Amino acid sequence: YVYFFSDGKAEGSAKDKNLLGGKGANLAEMTALGLPVPPGFTISTEVCTYFYNHNQSYPPELEKQIQENLTKVENLRGKKLGDPNNPLLVSVRSGAPISMPGMMDTVLNLGLSDASVEGLAKQTNNDRFAWDSYRRFIQMFGNVVMGMEHHDFESILTEKKKEVGANYDIDLKTEDLQDLVNRYKAKVKEATGEDFPQDPQVQLKKAIDAVFLSWNNPRAITYRKLNDIPDDLGTAVNVQSMVFGNMGETSGTGVAFTRNPATGEKKFFGEYLMNAQGEDVVAGIRTPHPIEDLKQDLPEVYNELVSIAEKLEKHYRDMQDLEFTIENGKLYLLQTRNGKRTSFAAVKVAVDMEKEGLISEKEAILRVAPDSLPSLLAKVFDEKQKQEAVSAGKVLAKGLAAGPGAASGKIALSAEQAVKLAEAGEKAVLVREETSPEDISGMHHAEGILTARGGMTSHAAVVARGMNKPCVVGCSAMLVKENEVVFETKNGEVSLKEGDVISIDGFTGEVIHAAIETIPSEIEQVFIKKSKKLEESELAQNYAKLLNWADKYAKLVVRANADTGRDATVARQYGAQGIGLCRTEHMFFEEERILAMRKMILASTSEEREKALAEILPYQKSDFKEIFTAMEGLPVTVRLLDPPLHEFLPSSEDEKAIEELAKELGVEEQKLKEKIIELQEFNPMLGHRGCRLGISYPEITRMQTRAIMEAACELKQNGIHVKPEIMVPLVGHVKELENQRKIIDEVAQQIIQEKGVVLEYHVGTMIEVPRAAVTAHEIAQEADFFSFGTNDLTQLGAGFSRDDSQKFLAEYVELGIYEKNPFQVLDQDGIGELIRIAVDRGRKTKAGLKLGLCGEHGGEPSSIAFCHRIGLNYVSCSPYRVPVARLAAAHAALKN
């Protein structure tokens, strides 16, 4: 259960992440590489699993193994845990197999007591350092292990600094720190009813308990949900000999990246503080110095750190995030891991590393998460509006630009308020002195994040980058109070209250007292708006290269759902290889069109219906021409009319709308109302819609087929290559498709002969009714293709309405009934099984049957991976999800 590492030898390596956790595996790997890593040992994730499966108890062998490995550390360091003359201090830190920065607990300086603090002072000849370490230990142990609040100690510290006139912690003298220790211990006794534990073995056991318990704290659970991390992985516990960055002016601590995590630039990047411990940097308690300044402070250490960083990046073949401590001029590495980065940085690093020969094209593709791509399309501020705000003196302050994009919204001074605003449909900017892991929910709901303290490696910065949210940190001109935020500007103080609107620029770090509209991203400017040339944008070039590689390795074709020529054009510019769903009902809602549609619906004879349909025909034909032209040479699947007819009419309760429509149509109000009531259904979703309309009113199918085929044939006559596919919706029985196909083929062949062109077309159906899935072997006799409409298939298969179920599905996910909302992420075990049945049975009847998916799931990466595994030909999604789907299709192919 316990794995040791020290002096170039380690009982584990980077490949053991599931067992040792990411931190433990990388500590072992760095030790084996001969890097300066303080000795220690890792308690495996298996113990965490055992702990939760056995009523929070441990394997019988564990205590002995811990003591054996602790003795090894003591012998190597020449110190003993709890020795009053020569104490060993250790850190106890979490480390999950998948990085969860700041979500679980850590205890530093463990082993200090009233007796050993005196020994540490003598051992180091540094009284101030010893007492500073002790007060830090009591604060951290009291918070993490004994359940006290952080502010219980911070309020005492603030009071003490006021008493002695100290601006910063480092200004406190030894006697001040000794007094703080006494006050802290008194507070512990008052708050918990217990004395602060003096036995280091008790301290160690309680700290290990606390780290394992932190696997299931609320913030860790929330983080796992947001990042799709399984709950059963567990965390390891790393116990490591302490090295101290707070021993004076030749000691320090810091965090560094081998490349810039915000931009991807190949430049050593990071921050540090002298005479500090690690939490001072990451918690944002003091604003740190850029890593370049270490050249002046400790040039030899800086050069060694750069050399180690280069070695680690080459070894891991990825951008590394390092934690280091300098103790009396000697460098120690405490951690390395693959660095969190923005999507901008991810794309640049992946493409650059391929160019440098560090990784292959396939590895480069897998280095960029498909769901991170939307932030490349993140909007930026309208430059004109922003400049007007700047010229008007609306810039309140400038901090460090730590997260991508720009955001505007109401100030939320707490995570709870950010959640409340978001749930009310309002945009929020979370404003905090510094964020902590408890703020994770508010950070998730906010449009952007702003903090007064902290640097580029603070909690706010790291989490925001992981979420791809606009973030500004270290805004020192801002003071966050309980009910207001005060900005110190060159023109005096500006005080804003919760609910006032501000804007933050995650690219420049500016905070602006104005609501500023956002504009398209650089990618959109190059590929959609064409307002910027490709050669002017390195980002667009890298993005294009990555997605071209993705297309090279993907097996699934990516199409788009588009109902207009504009949508089709955008989709093609984002790389769609056809239209997988054109919803014809979306074409009827302009004023002239809806009137013709209403005439058709209210017609009492087929002649009247055909007359009204003749008015609709030119509109449909014109729309199809636009879409076919935009998609020249690529397939376009057009779905025939699907929704129930009452959706095109006013509600029977809306007297005014009925009155206006009656005048417009020249009919009696009462007759119109009677017709509306006649068309109403108890359950329209299961009612007279889809192919059922075409069977009752074949003239609708004829008109739509004529519009599609005339548009295609006329474009073909003009030399435009068109590939029309006509999709019959809501088929549940083969005879429904047989009925509709007969009409479609008759009209199509007639028009092809009339126009004198050679044109190939296909007729298929949308599989969205469970009966269709299980009788797919019959339906395939009449279909050239199947397209799975997973929105309706989920509703009908799971038995709940997509709209109404939103009231309870969140609770279902919370309770673990469904792992994810099945309308967002395909329910592979249930609805996926229906799809699998249809694929198997359909292809047994017709081996070459083309298969696609066109529901909302067509742009969701895990659903795309499922489509790849079961052998679909394509997925179809919204135009702006096409890049995500292209990359996800490549991931699916490479991982399978």
JSON list of C-alpha atoms in Angstrom, two decimals, residues 81-83 110-113 197-205:
[
{"chain": "A", "resi": 81, "resn": "LEU", "atom": "CA", "xyz": [9.36, 13.16, 13.58]},
{"chain": "A", "resi": 82, "resn": "GLY", "atom": "CA", "xyz": [8.60, 14.88, 16.88]},
{"chain": "A", "resi": 83, "resn": "ASP", "atom": "CA", "xyz": [12.21, 14.93, 18.15]},
{"chain": "A", "resi": 110, "resn": "LEU", "atom": "CA", "xyz": [3.39, 18.59, 10.26]},
{"chain": "A", "resi": 111, "resn": "GLY", "atom": "CA", "xyz": [5.42, 17.47, 13.26]},
{"chain": "A", "resi": 112, "resn": "LEU", "atom": "CA", "xyz": [5.64, 20.81, 15.04]},
{"chain": "A", "resi": 113, "resn": "SER", "atom": "CA", "xyz": [4.62, 21.09, 18.67]},
{"chain": "A", "resi": 197, "resn": "PRO", "atom": "CA", "xyz": [-2.57, 17.86, 19.36]},
{"chain": "A", "resi": 198, "resn": "GLN", "atom": "CA", "xyz": [1.09, 17.77, 20.43]},
{"chain": "A", "resi": 199, "resn": "ASP", "atom": "CA", "xyz": [1.85, 14.15, 19.47]},
{"chain": "A", "resi": 200, "resn": "PRO", "atom": "CA", "xyz": [3.20, 14.10, 15.87]},
{"chain": "A", "resi": 201, "resn": "GLN", "atom": "CA", "xyz": [2.01, 10.52, 15.30]},
{"chain": "A", "resi": 202, "resn": "VAL", "atom": "CA", "xyz": [-1.53, 11.63, 16.15]},
{"chain": "A", "resi": 203, "resn": "GLN", "atom": "CA", "xyz": [-1.06, 14.65, 13.86]},
{"chain": "A", "resi": 204, "resn": "LEU", "atom": "CA", "xyz": [0.05, 12.37, 11.01]},
{"chain": "A", "resi": 205, "resn": "LYS", "atom": "CA", "xyz": [-2.83, 9.93, 11.39]}
]
